[in-house]
């Protein structure tokens, strides 16, 4: 059975033009796929029904409910790098901690933090997500890589700009030569927030209307007298991340911030918000071949 196309998987996605990897195990972004010296990918969920197009791919043949993300994560890593690269995981904690891999001793891993950077070849940086933003950053000039886990707490803590600061201070990276891809994550279509999250974002991102959408429940007629107070506040985490990346110096055209929504496409991705703590996790990965 042929590998399904991206149009088959995400028929309603109108954002960044992701491609399905030849393995069928992950999505890839053209801006990163254009760099022949690196490998990258955003893995997909493992629980697919037997009539789903991916059920024809060998790694997806199991569809028991208790098969979660680990087998597919392993298959994904192998498809990207074979056994040739050392896998790097973090103990993620929704922090602003940036780990510089090249300063660690082997015994220091897995290190605690939510971003990891390296200039070394042969290591595969990974971030685990289910709704939070996986952000892959590349300095194409100096060939420095970063993988960042950024949910609402991480964005407010500044893990993204702190990653760029670390790339600058430790590798003399120039943000103008970097590009950033925000991978599959929960979109403003599905990310309703309360005042506890909305207020700190309004304070941290003043005058940024692009972060917000007012969303009416299905079937509600806006002209029926329903006031704005009834509108739910929907937060665009990717837009907030884009603001931080551009403020840090990345050119707007090198920031790719329109990924598919994990909650809208639960046949393809895991969604923590929609499915709860027990759902699986996906990996975002990036590494230098040479
Ligand atoms: Zn959505």
XYZ file of C-alpha atoms and ligand atoms in Angstrom:
291
model
C 0.000 0.000 0.000
C 1.467 3.377 -0.901
C 2.384 5.841 1.837
C -0.517 8.279 2.273
C -0.042 11.835 1.165
C -0.227 14.824 3.465
C -3.521 15.751 1.835
C -4.962 12.401 2.883
C -3.771 12.801 6.451
C -4.617 16.457 7.006
C -7.329 17.371 4.502
C -8.285 20.576 6.303
C -4.811 21.873 7.150
C -4.203 25.153 5.359
C -0.971 26.213 7.064
C 2.678 25.379 6.499
C 3.243 22.851 3.692
C 4.447 19.851 5.660
C 5.409 16.653 3.856
C 4.984 13.091 4.996
C 8.399 11.399 5.228
C 8.948 8.459 2.866
C 8.806 6.166 5.932
C 5.271 7.368 6.656
C 6.307 7.824 10.299
C 6.685 11.578 10.590
C 6.010 14.962 9.086
C 8.841 17.066 7.741
C 8.998 20.745 6.961
C 10.392 21.798 3.568
C 12.581 24.533 5.089
C 14.454 21.945 7.162
C 14.292 19.200 4.570
C 16.200 21.562 2.272
C 19.284 21.286 4.522
C 21.114 18.167 3.299
C 23.388 18.101 6.339
C 20.631 17.433 8.881
C 17.757 15.073 9.585
C 14.533 16.065 11.300
C 10.942 15.037 11.800
C 7.775 15.345 13.874
C 6.441 11.896 14.763
C 2.776 10.915 14.536
C 0.451 9.031 16.849
C 0.440 5.276 16.979
C -3.181 4.490 17.648
C -4.858 4.336 14.291
C -7.885 2.381 13.252
C -7.522 -0.488 10.832
C -9.263 1.422 8.080
C -6.940 4.431 8.416
C -4.537 4.868 5.485
C -1.561 4.499 7.819
C -2.715 1.060 8.931
C -1.132 -0.202 5.736
C 2.316 0.886 6.822
C 4.136 -1.910 8.588
C 4.855 0.008 11.779
C 1.186 0.849 12.190
C -0.224 -2.616 11.916
C -0.818 -2.888 15.631
C -3.858 -0.890 16.594
C -4.553 -2.155 20.122
C -5.700 0.607 22.401
C -2.850 -0.005 24.829
C -0.159 0.508 22.233
C 0.868 4.078 22.855
C 3.707 6.194 21.701
C 6.903 4.336 22.583
C 7.001 1.794 19.723
C 6.271 4.431 17.156
C 8.792 6.826 18.682
C 11.456 4.141 18.372
C 10.484 3.339 14.802
C 10.551 7.037 14.004
C 14.054 7.529 15.412
C 15.343 4.500 13.533
C 13.779 5.753 10.307
C 15.551 9.094 10.700
C 18.958 8.025 11.842
C 19.264 4.254 11.853
C 21.596 3.370 14.692
C 24.102 5.971 13.636
C 23.105 8.807 15.966
C 23.042 9.142 19.731
C 19.552 9.960 20.949
C 19.305 12.872 23.384
C 16.251 13.288 25.602
C 15.617 15.845 28.299
C 13.778 15.609 31.587
C 11.274 18.249 30.535
C 9.668 20.372 33.227
C 7.965 23.360 31.516
C 10.930 25.542 32.475
C 13.256 28.025 30.802
C 16.211 25.676 31.204
C 18.534 25.513 28.196
C 20.949 22.586 28.033
C 24.127 23.015 26.019
C 24.835 19.442 25.072
C 28.460 20.073 24.169
C 29.256 21.096 27.740
C 27.868 17.971 29.364
C 29.669 14.838 30.445
C 28.034 11.573 29.328
C 26.888 10.916 32.879
C 24.941 14.173 32.966
C 22.237 12.832 30.666
C 19.334 12.974 30.661
C 19.640 16.564 31.805
C 16.733 18.567 33.152
C 15.540 21.390 30.901
C 13.240 22.285 28.029
C 15.680 23.246 25.315
C 18.842 21.622 24.058
C 21.446 22.987 21.658
C 24.447 21.441 19.956
C 27.048 22.023 17.300
C 28.032 18.344 17.179
C 27.270 15.861 14.467
C 25.918 12.414 15.238
C 23.464 13.364 17.988
C 19.707 13.482 17.574
C 18.083 16.134 19.763
C 14.527 15.215 20.758
C 11.606 16.933 22.439
C 8.469 15.169 23.631
C 5.112 16.878 23.108
C 1.355 16.469 22.960
C -0.139 19.946 22.283
C 2.870 21.989 23.474
C 5.016 23.616 20.788
C 8.024 21.699 19.502
C 10.344 24.359 18.079
C 13.309 23.353 15.926
C 15.871 26.102 15.360
C 18.765 25.971 12.917
C 21.663 28.338 12.413
C 22.361 27.491 8.790
C 25.547 29.527 8.702
C 27.323 27.924 11.681
C 25.339 24.672 11.630
C 24.100 24.922 15.193
C 20.852 23.157 16.122
C 18.303 23.557 18.900
C 15.156 21.706 19.924
C 12.772 23.488 22.289
C 9.692 22.363 24.236
C 7.432 25.379 24.750
C 3.975 25.254 26.258
C 2.296 28.261 27.786
C 4.532 28.099 30.852
C 7.696 27.820 28.780
C 6.681 30.701 26.523
C 6.030 32.930 29.535
C 9.315 31.829 31.109
C 11.133 32.793 27.892
C 12.625 29.439 26.971
C 12.646 30.377 23.258
C 14.572 33.681 23.508
C 16.859 32.116 26.116
C 17.698 29.363 23.649
C 18.652 31.953 21.045
C 20.708 33.838 23.639
C 22.576 30.632 24.443
C 23.198 29.974 20.749
C 24.619 33.493 20.466
C 26.770 33.409 23.589
C 28.141 29.882 23.162
C 28.393 29.551 19.390
C 28.298 33.169 18.170
C 25.112 32.368 16.246
C 23.529 35.299 14.501
C 19.706 35.146 14.775
C 19.458 36.692 11.317
C 20.966 33.484 9.946
C 18.637 31.200 11.900
C 15.352 29.674 10.907
C 12.701 28.242 13.197
C 9.938 25.735 12.573
C 7.102 25.342 15.069
C 5.822 21.785 14.722
C 2.363 20.263 15.209
C 0.771 21.696 18.339
C -2.572 22.909 19.623
C -3.914 25.794 17.556
C -5.984 28.839 18.461
C -9.006 26.956 17.099
C -8.864 24.637 20.125
C -6.909 26.430 22.853
C -9.366 28.171 25.117
C -7.770 29.782 28.152
C -9.017 31.225 31.410
C -7.946 34.427 33.059
C -5.093 32.648 34.843
C -3.349 32.170 31.498
C -4.815 35.082 29.541
C -3.681 37.769 31.977
C 0.026 36.906 32.069
C 0.028 36.608 28.272
C -1.583 40.032 27.924
C 1.115 41.431 30.197
C 3.959 39.623 28.424
C 2.693 40.416 24.904
C 1.072 43.861 25.081
C -0.504 45.205 21.902
C -0.394 41.862 20.093
C -3.939 41.188 18.839
C -2.638 38.366 16.651
C -2.367 36.215 19.783
C -6.103 36.212 20.380
C -9.239 34.929 18.759
C -12.730 35.204 20.055
C -14.547 32.030 19.263
C -18.262 31.449 19.480
C -19.739 28.031 20.259
C -20.988 26.139 17.211
C -24.492 27.136 16.223
C -24.380 30.432 18.087
C -25.485 33.321 15.910
C -23.285 36.349 16.468
C -26.207 38.632 15.579
C -28.520 37.075 18.159
C -27.608 39.556 20.837
C -24.863 37.512 22.406
C -22.423 39.992 23.850
C -18.674 39.878 23.683
C -18.552 38.806 27.310
C -19.884 35.447 26.179
C -17.035 34.968 23.728
C -14.422 32.438 24.680
C -10.807 33.556 24.567
C -8.676 31.459 22.303
C -4.894 31.836 22.567
C -2.513 31.340 19.641
C 0.652 29.935 21.229
C 2.418 29.783 17.852
C 1.789 33.494 17.297
C 3.291 34.224 20.718
C 6.325 32.114 19.831
C 6.663 33.916 16.500
C 6.682 37.264 18.350
C 9.502 36.056 20.557
C 11.521 34.691 17.652
C 11.167 37.891 15.635
C 11.947 40.058 18.657
C 15.107 37.991 19.146
C 16.180 38.866 15.612
C 14.938 36.132 13.301
C 13.635 37.504 10.001
C 9.867 37.027 9.689
C 10.333 34.983 6.537
C 12.485 32.473 8.405
C 9.853 31.703 11.041
C 7.340 28.990 10.158
C 4.499 29.179 12.630
C 1.421 27.638 11.055
C 1.566 23.956 11.985
C -1.383 21.572 11.907
C -3.465 21.577 15.098
C -2.969 18.486 17.268
C -6.442 18.722 18.772
C -8.210 19.110 15.418
C -6.363 16.128 13.920
C -6.532 13.516 16.651
C -6.435 10.729 14.096
C -2.876 11.836 13.359
C -1.576 13.417 16.593
C -1.930 13.035 20.350
C -3.628 15.887 22.192
C -3.118 16.288 25.912
C -5.897 18.806 26.215
C -8.432 16.720 24.305
C -7.451 13.313 25.642
C -5.884 13.876 29.050
C -2.710 12.848 30.817
C -2.865 9.230 29.694
C -2.561 10.050 26.008
C 0.654 9.322 24.138
C 3.450 11.692 23.278
C 5.094 12.586 19.985
C 8.727 13.334 19.352
C 10.254 16.207 17.473
C 13.817 15.435 16.468
C 16.711 17.126 14.734
C 20.339 16.186 14.254
C 23.410 16.909 12.143
C 24.628 14.202 9.845
C 27.827 16.068 9.090
Zn -7.724 22.920 16.439
